[in-house]
Amino acid sequence: MIKLENVDFSYQPQAGGIVPALSGVNLEIKPGEFVVIVGHNGSGKSTLAKHLNVLNKPTSGEVWVNEMNTKAEANLWPIRSYVGMVFQNPDNQIVSTVVEDDVAFGPENLGVDPAKIQKYVDESLEIMHLTDIRDSAPHMLSGGQKQRVAIAGVLAMRCQIIVLDEPTALLDPDSRREVLESLHRINREEKLTVVLITHYMEEAIGADRIVVMDGGKVVLQGTPREVFAQVDKIRALSLDVPMVTQIAADLYARGYDVPPDCLSEEEVVDAICRSL
Ligand SMILES: Nc1ncnc2c1ncn2[C@@H]1O[C@H](COP(=O)(O)OP(=O)(O)OP(=O)(O)O)[C@@H](O)[C@H]1O
Ligand SMILES: [Mg+2]
């Protein structure tokens, strides 16, 4: 569905110079996957995300989206209607004074048949549990609700892949949970492919796969259990593992019979009880 082959990318700021941001990135994302991308500041996560809907094109190498090469001009709109992006700041994504109109903006912009737009908007509002507030003013909503409106906008465009660049970074914990739950729901029930960039390791626990970036490269990937079991490597990359995994790994290091790759509180509690 998505394939990056040997992708290098450098920024060329107007002030001069060249800033390398991606180097030799190879990555495949399969239909229906829930992939989380982590990495410390400046590791290239946003630059990579922008390659997925042609906001960036590789300096060298290839990016394929549904077998369309992002370099071909003719593929720009087909790719943008296939891959939707949601960014960090919900306020920057609001374009209308009414929730429903905001959700309709994406498909209108893509030139979707007006007869279909209402249907797509209704369905998207329903999926994102926003039907009750369809007539509200977006600026009156909570951060979590605003991000759900942004996600509904992507659903209304009938995108198959949704790429979110730190959508929860500015949200309170309740809103973060609410957004994450909706992402898992659309992945499970609507079969959407989700690519989520986050600094919160807890948000990576439920992923099918975690991709870890450092210095513009993919340095580690695997299931959450595989990745978080490598506590020392993760810490060496200036990242944390989820709190439960950290506790399990610390207990294991002190000789307790607790698997160091626990991912849930229940697992850690069970293991501690057994070991006592
Ligand atoms: N518009 C730009 N012009 C020049 N350099 C840039 C630009 N955007 C990003 N960079 C540089 O490219 C590299 C990768 O940045 P990128 O924003 O992709 O990292 P990131 O992993 O998303 O970081 P963060 O966690 O802070 O969002 C960094 O060295 C960054 O300074
Ligand atoms: Mg970023």
PDB file of C-alpha atoms and ligand atoms in Angstrom:
ATOM      1  CA  MET A   1       0.000   0.000   0.000  1.00  0.00           C
ATOM      2  CA  ILE A   2       2.843   2.358   0.931  1.00  0.00           C
ATOM      3  CA  LYS A   3       6.431   1.685   0.005  1.00  0.00           C
ATOM      4  CA  LEU A   4       9.476   3.869   0.555  1.00  0.00           C
ATOM      5  CA  GLU A   5      12.582   2.732  -1.301  1.00  0.00           C
ATOM      6  CA  ASN A   6      15.968   4.179  -0.337  1.00  0.00           C
ATOM      7  CA  VAL A   7      14.479   7.580   0.367  1.00  0.00           C
ATOM      8  CA  ASP A   8      16.859  10.461   0.984  1.00  0.00           C
ATOM      9  CA  PHE A   9      15.528  13.937   1.622  1.00  0.00           C
ATOM     10  CA  SER A  10      17.254  17.246   2.335  1.00  0.00           C
ATOM     11  CA  TYR A  11      15.752  20.640   3.045  1.00  0.00           C
ATOM     12  CA  GLN A  12      17.255  23.578   1.200  1.00  0.00           C
ATOM     13  CA  PRO A  13      16.430  26.593   3.367  1.00  0.00           C
ATOM     14  CA  GLN A  14      16.244  29.971   1.630  1.00  0.00           C
ATOM     15  CA  ALA A  15      19.013  31.197   3.911  1.00  0.00           C
ATOM     16  CA  GLY A  16      21.252  28.691   2.134  1.00  0.00           C
ATOM     17  CA  GLY A  17      22.813  25.364   2.958  1.00  0.00           C
ATOM     18  CA  ILE A  18      21.400  21.874   2.924  1.00  0.00           C
ATOM     19  CA  VAL A  19      19.759  20.139   5.891  1.00  0.00           C
ATOM     20  CA  PRO A  20      19.676  16.356   5.497  1.00  0.00           C
ATOM     21  CA  ALA A  21      16.489  15.000   7.073  1.00  0.00           C
ATOM     22  CA  LEU A  22      16.021  11.445   5.737  1.00  0.00           C
ATOM     23  CA  SER A  23      18.667   9.024   4.629  1.00  0.00           C
ATOM     24  CA  GLY A  24      18.199   5.601   3.073  1.00  0.00           C
ATOM     25  CA  VAL A  25      14.696   5.057   4.426  1.00  0.00           C
ATOM     26  CA  ASN A  26      13.071   1.776   3.409  1.00  0.00           C
ATOM     27  CA  LEU A  27       9.627   1.176   4.786  1.00  0.00           C
ATOM     28  CA  GLU A  28       6.481  -0.675   3.833  1.00  0.00           C
ATOM     29  CA  ILE A  29       3.055  -0.154   5.311  1.00  0.00           C
ATOM     30  CA  LYS A  30       0.433  -2.778   4.611  1.00  0.00           C
ATOM     31  CA  PRO A  31      -3.326  -2.270   4.172  1.00  0.00           C
ATOM     32  CA  GLY A  32      -5.123  -2.189   7.505  1.00  0.00           C
ATOM     33  CA  GLU A  33      -1.975  -1.799   9.605  1.00  0.00           C
ATOM     34  CA  PHE A  34      -1.781   0.479  12.636  1.00  0.00           C
ATOM     35  CA  VAL A  35       1.776   1.787  12.578  1.00  0.00           C
ATOM     36  CA  VAL A  36       3.229   4.124  15.190  1.00  0.00           C
ATOM     37  CA  ILE A  37       6.351   6.145  14.386  1.00  0.00           C
ATOM     38  CA  VAL A  38       8.478   7.342  17.297  1.00  0.00           C
ATOM     39  CA  GLY A  39      11.832   9.072  17.537  1.00  0.00           C
ATOM     40  CA  HIS A  40      13.296  12.029  19.383  1.00  0.00           C
ATOM     41  CA  ASN A  41      13.043  15.625  18.129  1.00  0.00           C
ATOM     42  CA  GLY A  42      14.472  16.187  14.676  1.00  0.00           C
ATOM     43  CA  SER A  43      14.746  12.474  13.851  1.00  0.00           C
ATOM     44  CA  GLY A  44      12.759  12.945  10.616  1.00  0.00           C
ATOM     45  CA  LYS A  45       9.257  11.758  11.572  1.00  0.00           C
ATOM     46  CA  SER A  46       7.345  14.739  10.163  1.00  0.00           C
ATOM     47  CA  THR A  47       9.532  14.809   7.068  1.00  0.00           C
ATOM     48  CA  LEU A  48       8.704  11.151   6.467  1.00  0.00           C
ATOM     49  CA  ALA A  49       4.973  11.704   7.103  1.00  0.00           C
ATOM     50  CA  LYS A  50       4.938  14.503   4.525  1.00  0.00           C
ATOM     51  CA  HIS A  51       6.323  12.080   1.926  1.00  0.00           C
ATOM     52  CA  LEU A  52       3.174   9.991   2.267  1.00  0.00           C
ATOM     53  CA  ASN A  53       0.860  12.581   0.724  1.00  0.00           C
ATOM     54  CA  VAL A  54       3.298  14.449  -1.466  1.00  0.00           C
ATOM     55  CA  LEU A  55       3.931  17.446   0.777  1.00  0.00           C
ATOM     56  CA  ASN A  56       7.551  16.330   0.305  1.00  0.00           C
ATOM     57  CA  LYS A  57       9.071  14.401  -2.574  1.00  0.00           C
ATOM     58  CA  PRO A  58      12.257  12.400  -2.128  1.00  0.00           C
ATOM     59  CA  THR A  59      15.551  14.029  -3.093  1.00  0.00           C
ATOM     60  CA  SER A  60      16.471  10.530  -4.204  1.00  0.00           C
ATOM     61  CA  GLY A  61      14.684   7.204  -3.952  1.00  0.00           C
ATOM     62  CA  GLU A  62      11.016   6.457  -4.531  1.00  0.00           C
ATOM     63  CA  VAL A  63       7.761   6.632  -2.609  1.00  0.00           C
ATOM     64  CA  TRP A  64       4.847   4.532  -3.824  1.00  0.00           C
ATOM     65  CA  VAL A  65       1.303   4.962  -2.564  1.00  0.00           C
ATOM     66  CA  ASN A  66      -1.114   2.351  -3.831  1.00  0.00           C
ATOM     67  CA  GLU A  67       1.340   1.738  -6.685  1.00  0.00           C
ATOM     68  CA  MET A  68       1.365   5.438  -7.598  1.00  0.00           C
ATOM     69  CA  ASN A  69       4.775   7.097  -7.565  1.00  0.00           C
ATOM     70  CA  THR A  70       4.671  10.402  -5.679  1.00  0.00           C
ATOM     71  CA  LYS A  71       7.054  11.956  -8.208  1.00  0.00           C
ATOM     72  CA  ALA A  72       4.534  11.833 -11.071  1.00  0.00           C
ATOM     73  CA  GLU A  73       2.562  15.100 -11.199  1.00  0.00           C
ATOM     74  CA  ALA A  74      -0.578  13.280 -12.380  1.00  0.00           C
ATOM     75  CA  ASN A  75      -0.623  11.244  -9.151  1.00  0.00           C
ATOM     76  CA  LEU A  76      -0.797  14.245  -6.812  1.00  0.00           C
ATOM     77  CA  TRP A  77      -4.586  14.436  -6.351  1.00  0.00           C
ATOM     78  CA  PRO A  78      -5.249  10.693  -6.506  1.00  0.00           C
ATOM     79  CA  ILE A  79      -2.678  10.277  -3.708  1.00  0.00           C
ATOM     80  CA  ARG A  80      -4.057  13.179  -1.663  1.00  0.00           C
ATOM     81  CA  SER A  81      -7.525  11.682  -1.866  1.00  0.00           C
ATOM     82  CA  TYR A  82      -6.080   8.353  -0.711  1.00  0.00           C
ATOM     83  CA  VAL A  83      -3.905   9.584   2.156  1.00  0.00           C
ATOM     84  CA  GLY A  84      -5.326  12.110   4.620  1.00  0.00           C
ATOM     85  CA  MET A  85      -3.204  14.073   7.075  1.00  0.00           C
ATOM     86  CA  VAL A  86      -4.036  15.337  10.546  1.00  0.00           C
ATOM     87  CA  PHE A  87      -1.612  17.694  12.265  1.00  0.00           C
ATOM     88  CA  GLN A  88      -0.747  18.646  15.803  1.00  0.00           C
ATOM     89  CA  ASN A  89      -2.651  21.872  16.250  1.00  0.00           C
ATOM     90  CA  PRO A  90      -6.413  21.377  15.871  1.00  0.00           C
ATOM     91  CA  ASP A  91      -7.005  25.124  15.666  1.00  0.00           C
ATOM     92  CA  ASN A  92      -4.935  25.387  12.485  1.00  0.00           C
ATOM     93  CA  GLN A  93      -7.125  22.798  10.779  1.00  0.00           C
ATOM     94  CA  ILE A  94     -10.493  24.417  11.336  1.00  0.00           C
ATOM     95  CA  VAL A  95     -11.766  26.174   8.246  1.00  0.00           C
ATOM     96  CA  SER A  96     -15.443  26.646   8.998  1.00  0.00           C
ATOM     97  CA  THR A  97     -17.721  28.014  11.735  1.00  0.00           C
ATOM     98  CA  VAL A  98     -19.894  24.875  11.844  1.00  0.00           C
ATOM     99  CA  VAL A  99     -18.647  21.322  12.520  1.00  0.00           C
ATOM    100  CA  GLU A 100     -20.610  19.771   9.668  1.00  0.00           C
ATOM    101  CA  ASP A 101     -19.301  22.299   7.121  1.00  0.00           C
ATOM    102  CA  ASP A 102     -15.793  21.724   8.369  1.00  0.00           C
ATOM    103  CA  VAL A 103     -16.095  17.995   7.723  1.00  0.00           C
ATOM    104  CA  ALA A 104     -17.514  18.716   4.251  1.00  0.00           C
ATOM    105  CA  PHE A 105     -14.608  20.976   3.330  1.00  0.00           C
ATOM    106  CA  GLY A 106     -12.234  18.122   2.388  1.00  0.00           C
ATOM    107  CA  PRO A 107     -14.523  16.333  -0.073  1.00  0.00           C
ATOM    108  CA  GLU A 108     -15.718  19.669  -1.522  1.00  0.00           C
ATOM    109  CA  ASN A 109     -12.118  20.628  -2.102  1.00  0.00           C
ATOM    110  CA  LEU A 110     -11.455  17.322  -3.852  1.00  0.00           C
ATOM    111  CA  GLY A 111     -14.398  17.940  -6.162  1.00  0.00           C
ATOM    112  CA  VAL A 112     -16.494  15.018  -4.894  1.00  0.00           C
ATOM    113  CA  ASP A 113     -19.970  14.840  -6.411  1.00  0.00           C
ATOM    114  CA  PRO A 114     -22.125  17.159  -4.197  1.00  0.00           C
ATOM    115  CA  ALA A 115     -24.870  14.513  -4.072  1.00  0.00           C
ATOM    116  CA  LYS A 116     -22.440  12.190  -2.314  1.00  0.00           C
ATOM    117  CA  ILE A 117     -20.877  14.710   0.022  1.00  0.00           C
ATOM    118  CA  GLN A 118     -23.816  14.832   2.451  1.00  0.00           C
ATOM    119  CA  LYS A 119     -23.823  11.041   2.731  1.00  0.00           C
ATOM    120  CA  TYR A 120     -20.062  10.919   3.347  1.00  0.00           C
ATOM    121  CA  VAL A 121     -20.300  13.717   5.913  1.00  0.00           C
ATOM    122  CA  ASP A 122     -23.205  12.049   7.758  1.00  0.00           C
ATOM    123  CA  GLU A 123     -21.356   8.731   7.899  1.00  0.00           C
ATOM    124  CA  SER A 124     -18.107  10.319   9.040  1.00  0.00           C
ATOM    125  CA  LEU A 125     -19.822  12.299  11.803  1.00  0.00           C
ATOM    126  CA  GLU A 126     -21.513   9.094  12.963  1.00  0.00           C
ATOM    127  CA  ILE A 127     -18.276   7.077  12.965  1.00  0.00           C
ATOM    128  CA  MET A 128     -16.488   9.778  14.964  1.00  0.00           C
ATOM    129  CA  HIS A 129     -19.432  10.130  17.395  1.00  0.00           C
ATOM    130  CA  LEU A 130     -19.920  13.762  16.398  1.00  0.00           C
ATOM    131  CA  THR A 131     -23.499  13.647  15.127  1.00  0.00           C
ATOM    132  CA  ASP A 132     -24.836  15.334  18.275  1.00  0.00           C
ATOM    133  CA  ILE A 133     -22.568  18.322  17.803  1.00  0.00           C
ATOM    134  CA  ARG A 134     -22.751  18.636  14.026  1.00  0.00           C
ATOM    135  CA  ASP A 135     -24.244  22.132  14.302  1.00  0.00           C
ATOM    136  CA  SER A 136     -21.761  23.373  16.909  1.00  0.00           C
ATOM    137  CA  ALA A 137     -19.055  25.935  16.377  1.00  0.00           C
ATOM    138  CA  PRO A 138     -15.691  24.102  16.205  1.00  0.00           C
ATOM    139  CA  HIS A 139     -13.884  26.754  18.248  1.00  0.00           C
ATOM    140  CA  MET A 140     -16.186  25.989  21.205  1.00  0.00           C
ATOM    141  CA  LEU A 141     -15.153  22.319  21.294  1.00  0.00           C
ATOM    142  CA  SER A 142     -12.500  20.595  23.384  1.00  0.00           C
ATOM    143  CA  GLY A 143      -9.131  19.805  21.790  1.00  0.00           C
ATOM    144  CA  GLY A 144     -10.103  16.133  21.540  1.00  0.00           C
ATOM    145  CA  GLN A 145     -13.384  16.949  19.820  1.00  0.00           C
ATOM    146  CA  LYS A 146     -11.573  19.261  17.394  1.00  0.00           C
ATOM    147  CA  GLN A 147      -9.144  16.503  16.450  1.00  0.00           C
ATOM    148  CA  ARG A 148     -12.068  14.123  15.963  1.00  0.00           C
ATOM    149  CA  VAL A 149     -13.598  16.707  13.606  1.00  0.00           C
ATOM    150  CA  ALA A 150     -10.299  16.780  11.693  1.00  0.00           C
ATOM    151  CA  ILE A 151     -10.310  12.965  11.490  1.00  0.00           C
ATOM    152  CA  ALA A 152     -13.960  13.017  10.337  1.00  0.00           C
ATOM    153  CA  GLY A 153     -12.865  15.392   7.547  1.00  0.00           C
ATOM    154  CA  VAL A 154     -10.356  12.799   6.363  1.00  0.00           C
ATOM    155  CA  LEU A 155     -12.983  10.044   6.547  1.00  0.00           C
ATOM    156  CA  ALA A 156     -15.384  12.172   4.504  1.00  0.00           C
ATOM    157  CA  MET A 157     -12.755  12.319   1.753  1.00  0.00           C
ATOM    158  CA  ARG A 158     -12.870   8.509   1.747  1.00  0.00           C
ATOM    159  CA  CYS A 159      -9.148   8.298   2.368  1.00  0.00           C
ATOM    160  CA  GLN A 160      -7.894   4.768   2.978  1.00  0.00           C
ATOM    161  CA  ILE A 161      -4.825   5.849   4.894  1.00  0.00           C
ATOM    162  CA  ILE A 162      -4.751   8.397   7.675  1.00  0.00           C
ATOM    163  CA  VAL A 163      -1.432   9.892   8.733  1.00  0.00           C
ATOM    164  CA  LEU A 164      -1.406  11.818  12.007  1.00  0.00           C
ATOM    165  CA  ASP A 165       1.568  13.908  13.069  1.00  0.00           C
ATOM    166  CA  GLU A 166       1.413  14.180  16.867  1.00  0.00           C
ATOM    167  CA  PRO A 167      -2.359  14.707  16.935  1.00  0.00           C
ATOM    168  CA  THR A 168      -2.457  14.411  20.720  1.00  0.00           C
ATOM    169  CA  ALA A 169       0.559  16.566  21.597  1.00  0.00           C
ATOM    170  CA  LEU A 170      -1.535  19.582  22.627  1.00  0.00           C
ATOM    171  CA  LEU A 171      -4.357  17.649  24.277  1.00  0.00           C
ATOM    172  CA  ASP A 172      -5.188  16.874  27.905  1.00  0.00           C
ATOM    173  CA  PRO A 173      -5.041  13.201  28.960  1.00  0.00           C
ATOM    174  CA  ASP A 174      -8.808  12.607  28.548  1.00  0.00           C
ATOM    175  CA  SER A 175      -8.796  14.073  25.047  1.00  0.00           C
ATOM    176  CA  ARG A 176      -5.699  12.062  24.183  1.00  0.00           C
ATOM    177  CA  ARG A 177      -7.422   8.852  25.205  1.00  0.00           C
ATOM    178  CA  GLU A 178     -10.554   9.835  23.271  1.00  0.00           C
ATOM    179  CA  VAL A 179      -8.583  10.480  20.053  1.00  0.00           C
ATOM    180  CA  LEU A 180      -6.545   7.297  20.382  1.00  0.00           C
ATOM    181  CA  GLU A 181      -9.657   5.207  20.969  1.00  0.00           C
ATOM    182  CA  SER A 182     -11.274   6.635  17.843  1.00  0.00           C
ATOM    183  CA  LEU A 183      -8.170   5.839  15.805  1.00  0.00           C
ATOM    184  CA  HIS A 184      -8.223   2.219  16.955  1.00  0.00           C
ATOM    185  CA  ARG A 185     -11.945   2.048  16.229  1.00  0.00           C
ATOM    186  CA  ILE A 186     -11.639   3.298  12.626  1.00  0.00           C
ATOM    187  CA  ASN A 187      -8.668   0.978  12.114  1.00  0.00           C
ATOM    188  CA  ARG A 188     -10.625  -2.015  13.419  1.00  0.00           C
ATOM    189  CA  GLU A 189     -14.100  -1.300  12.122  1.00  0.00           C
ATOM    190  CA  GLU A 190     -13.546   0.806   9.003  1.00  0.00           C
ATOM    191  CA  LYS A 191     -10.319  -1.047   8.058  1.00  0.00           C
ATOM    192  CA  LEU A 192      -8.442   2.215   7.646  1.00  0.00           C
ATOM    193  CA  THR A 193      -4.665   2.131   7.672  1.00  0.00           C
ATOM    194  CA  VAL A 194      -3.345   4.381  10.443  1.00  0.00           C
ATOM    195  CA  VAL A 195       0.124   5.911  10.648  1.00  0.00           C
ATOM    196  CA  LEU A 196       0.479   7.722  13.956  1.00  0.00           C
ATOM    197  CA  ILE A 197       3.462   9.823  14.979  1.00  0.00           C
ATOM    198  CA  THR A 198       3.690  10.379  18.708  1.00  0.00           C
ATOM    199  CA  HIS A 199       6.011  11.238  21.559  1.00  0.00           C
ATOM    200  CA  TYR A 200       3.819   9.281  24.002  1.00  0.00           C
ATOM    201  CA  MET A 201       5.126   5.731  24.221  1.00  0.00           C
ATOM    202  CA  GLU A 202       1.868   4.634  25.881  1.00  0.00           C
ATOM    203  CA  GLU A 203       0.123   5.430  22.584  1.00  0.00           C
ATOM    204  CA  ALA A 204       2.331   2.908  20.800  1.00  0.00           C
ATOM    205  CA  ILE A 205       1.343  -0.076  22.955  1.00  0.00           C
ATOM    206  CA  GLY A 206      -1.738  -0.971  20.893  1.00  0.00           C
ATOM    207  CA  ALA A 207      -0.006  -0.657  17.488  1.00  0.00           C
ATOM    208  CA  ASP A 208       0.582  -3.524  15.071  1.00  0.00           C
ATOM    209  CA  ARG A 209       4.081  -2.213  14.524  1.00  0.00           C
ATOM    210  CA  ILE A 210       6.358   0.478  15.903  1.00  0.00           C
ATOM    211  CA  VAL A 211       8.909   2.191  13.684  1.00  0.00           C
ATOM    212  CA  VAL A 212      11.711   3.963  15.531  1.00  0.00           C
ATOM    213  CA  MET A 213      13.574   6.777  13.791  1.00  0.00           C
ATOM    214  CA  ASP A 214      16.883   8.384  14.635  1.00  0.00           C
ATOM    215  CA  GLY A 215      19.015  10.776  12.581  1.00  0.00           C
ATOM    216  CA  GLY A 216      16.764  10.473   9.516  1.00  0.00           C
ATOM    217  CA  LYS A 217      16.940   6.676   9.477  1.00  0.00           C
ATOM    218  CA  VAL A 218      14.666   3.845  10.553  1.00  0.00           C
ATOM    219  CA  VAL A 219      16.773   2.266  13.287  1.00  0.00           C
ATOM    220  CA  LEU A 220      14.385  -0.256  14.805  1.00  0.00           C
ATOM    221  CA  GLN A 221      10.992  -1.708  14.040  1.00  0.00           C
ATOM    222  CA  GLY A 222       8.786  -4.519  15.239  1.00  0.00           C
ATOM    223  CA  THR A 223       5.752  -5.285  17.347  1.00  0.00           C
ATOM    224  CA  PRO A 224       5.410  -3.207  20.530  1.00  0.00           C
ATOM    225  CA  ARG A 225       6.614  -6.196  22.535  1.00  0.00           C
ATOM    226  CA  GLU A 226       9.692  -6.662  20.340  1.00  0.00           C
ATOM    227  CA  VAL A 227      10.558  -2.989  20.371  1.00  0.00           C
ATOM    228  CA  PHE A 228       9.912  -2.177  24.018  1.00  0.00           C
ATOM    229  CA  ALA A 229      11.779  -5.300  25.181  1.00  0.00           C
ATOM    230  CA  GLN A 230      14.920  -3.501  23.995  1.00  0.00           C
ATOM    231  CA  VAL A 231      14.851  -1.064  26.889  1.00  0.00           C
ATOM    232  CA  ASP A 232      18.552  -0.204  26.733  1.00  0.00           C
ATOM    233  CA  LYS A 233      18.482   0.478  23.006  1.00  0.00           C
ATOM    234  CA  ILE A 234      15.346   2.633  23.328  1.00  0.00           C
ATOM    235  CA  ARG A 235      16.912   4.633  26.139  1.00  0.00           C
ATOM    236  CA  ALA A 236      20.124   5.044  24.129  1.00  0.00           C
ATOM    237  CA  LEU A 237      17.963   6.725  21.463  1.00  0.00           C
ATOM    238  CA  SER A 238      16.775   9.235  24.111  1.00  0.00           C
ATOM    239  CA  LEU A 239      13.344   7.629  24.224  1.00  0.00           C
ATOM    240  CA  ASP A 240      11.374   6.044  27.034  1.00  0.00           C
ATOM    241  CA  VAL A 241       9.531   2.776  27.195  1.00  0.00           C
ATOM    242  CA  PRO A 242       5.986   2.754  28.630  1.00  0.00           C
ATOM    243  CA  MET A 243       5.834   2.931  32.431  1.00  0.00           C
ATOM    244  CA  VAL A 244       4.645  -0.688  32.825  1.00  0.00           C
ATOM    245  CA  THR A 245       7.436  -2.011  30.636  1.00  0.00           C
ATOM    246  CA  GLN A 246       9.959   0.033  32.600  1.00  0.00           C
ATOM    247  CA  ILE A 247       8.738  -1.392  35.916  1.00  0.00           C
ATOM    248  CA  ALA A 248       8.814  -4.936  34.527  1.00  0.00           C
ATOM    249  CA  ALA A 249      12.310  -4.459  33.092  1.00  0.00           C
ATOM    250  CA  ASP A 250      13.602  -2.995  36.388  1.00  0.00           C
ATOM    251  CA  LEU A 251      12.156  -5.889  38.396  1.00  0.00           C
ATOM    252  CA  TYR A 252      13.647  -8.384  35.936  1.00  0.00           C
ATOM    253  CA  ALA A 253      17.035  -6.674  36.244  1.00  0.00           C
ATOM    254  CA  ARG A 254      16.819  -7.113  40.039  1.00  0.00           C
ATOM    255  CA  GLY A 255      16.296 -10.821  39.659  1.00  0.00           C
ATOM    256  CA  TYR A 256      12.519 -11.088  39.921  1.00  0.00           C
ATOM    257  CA  ASP A 257      10.821 -13.578  37.657  1.00  0.00           C
ATOM    258  CA  VAL A 258       8.908 -10.910  35.719  1.00  0.00           C
ATOM    259  CA  PRO A 259       9.062 -10.889  31.882  1.00  0.00           C
ATOM    260  CA  PRO A 260      10.838  -7.672  30.874  1.00  0.00           C
ATOM    261  CA  ASP A 261       8.533  -7.112  27.890  1.00  0.00           C
ATOM    262  CA  CYS A 262       5.212  -6.638  29.719  1.00  0.00           C
ATOM    263  CA  LEU A 263       2.882  -4.192  27.985  1.00  0.00           C
ATOM    264  CA  SER A 264      -0.074  -3.970  30.341  1.00  0.00           C
ATOM    265  CA  GLU A 265      -0.666  -3.434  34.032  1.00  0.00           C
ATOM    266  CA  GLU A 266      -2.468  -6.783  34.264  1.00  0.00           C
ATOM    267  CA  GLU A 267       0.556  -8.612  32.871  1.00  0.00           C
ATOM    268  CA  VAL A 268       2.924  -6.966  35.358  1.00  0.00           C
ATOM    269  CA  VAL A 269       0.565  -7.553  38.288  1.00  0.00           C
ATOM    270  CA  ASP A 270       0.102 -11.220  37.308  1.00  0.00           C
ATOM    271  CA  ALA A 271       3.828 -11.723  36.933  1.00  0.00           C
ATOM    272  CA  ILE A 272       4.600 -10.075  40.305  1.00  0.00           C
ATOM    273  CA  CYS A 273       1.932 -12.122  42.083  1.00  0.00           C
ATOM    274  CA  ARG A 274       3.294 -15.305  40.559  1.00  0.00           C
ATOM    275  CA  SER A 275       6.871 -14.412  41.393  1.00  0.00           C
ATOM    276  CA  LEU A 276       5.926 -13.716  45.042  1.00  0.00           C
TER     277      LEU A 276
HETATM  278  N1  LIG B   1      11.384  23.427   6.762  1.00  0.00           N
HETATM  279  C1  LIG B   1      12.581  23.013   7.141  1.00  0.00           C
HETATM  280  N2  LIG B   1      13.718  23.632   6.701  1.00  0.00           N
HETATM  281  C2  LIG B   1      14.940  23.207   7.077  1.00  0.00           C
HETATM  282  N3  LIG B   1      15.160  22.158   7.895  1.00  0.00           N
HETATM  283  C3  LIG B   1      14.090  21.505   8.367  1.00  0.00           C
HETATM  284  C4  LIG B   1      12.740  21.898   8.033  1.00  0.00           C
HETATM  285  N4  LIG B   1      11.877  21.063   8.664  1.00  0.00           N
HETATM  286  C5  LIG B   1      12.634  20.197   9.362  1.00  0.00           C
HETATM  287  N5  LIG B   1      13.953  20.460   9.197  1.00  0.00           N
HETATM  288  C6  LIG B   1      15.084  19.688   9.762  1.00  0.00           C
HETATM  289  O1  LIG B   1      14.975  18.348   9.292  1.00  0.00           O
HETATM  290  C7  LIG B   1      15.293  17.411  10.308  1.00  0.00           C
HETATM  291  C8  LIG B   1      14.104  16.485  10.557  1.00  0.00           C
HETATM  292  O2  LIG B   1      13.020  17.260  11.044  1.00  0.00           O
HETATM  293  P1  LIG B   1      11.562  16.686  11.313  1.00  0.00           P
HETATM  294  O3  LIG B   1      10.695  17.869  11.555  1.00  0.00           O
HETATM  295  O4  LIG B   1      11.188  15.770  10.229  1.00  0.00           O
HETATM  296  O5  LIG B   1      11.790  15.864  12.661  1.00  0.00           O
HETATM  297  P2  LIG B   1      10.706  15.284  13.678  1.00  0.00           P
HETATM  298  O6  LIG B   1      11.156  13.916  14.014  1.00  0.00           O
HETATM  299  O7  LIG B   1       9.345  15.467  13.134  1.00  0.00           O
HETATM  300  O8  LIG B   1      10.923  16.223  14.955  1.00  0.00           O
HETATM  301  P3  LIG B   1       9.864  16.649  16.102  1.00  0.00           P
HETATM  302  O9  LIG B   1       9.757  15.491  17.043  1.00  0.00           O
HETATM  303  O10 LIG B   1      10.494  17.831  16.731  1.00  0.00           O
HETATM  304  O11 LIG B   1       8.564  16.985  15.436  1.00  0.00           O
HETATM  305  C9  LIG B   1      15.684  18.244  11.519  1.00  0.00           C
HETATM  306  O12 LIG B   1      17.092  18.399  11.492  1.00  0.00           O
HETATM  307  C10 LIG B   1      15.008  19.565  11.273  1.00  0.00           C
HETATM  308  O13 LIG B   1      15.707  20.616  11.889  1.00  0.00           O
HETATM  309 MG    MG B   2       7.653  16.470  13.806  1.00  0.00          MG
END
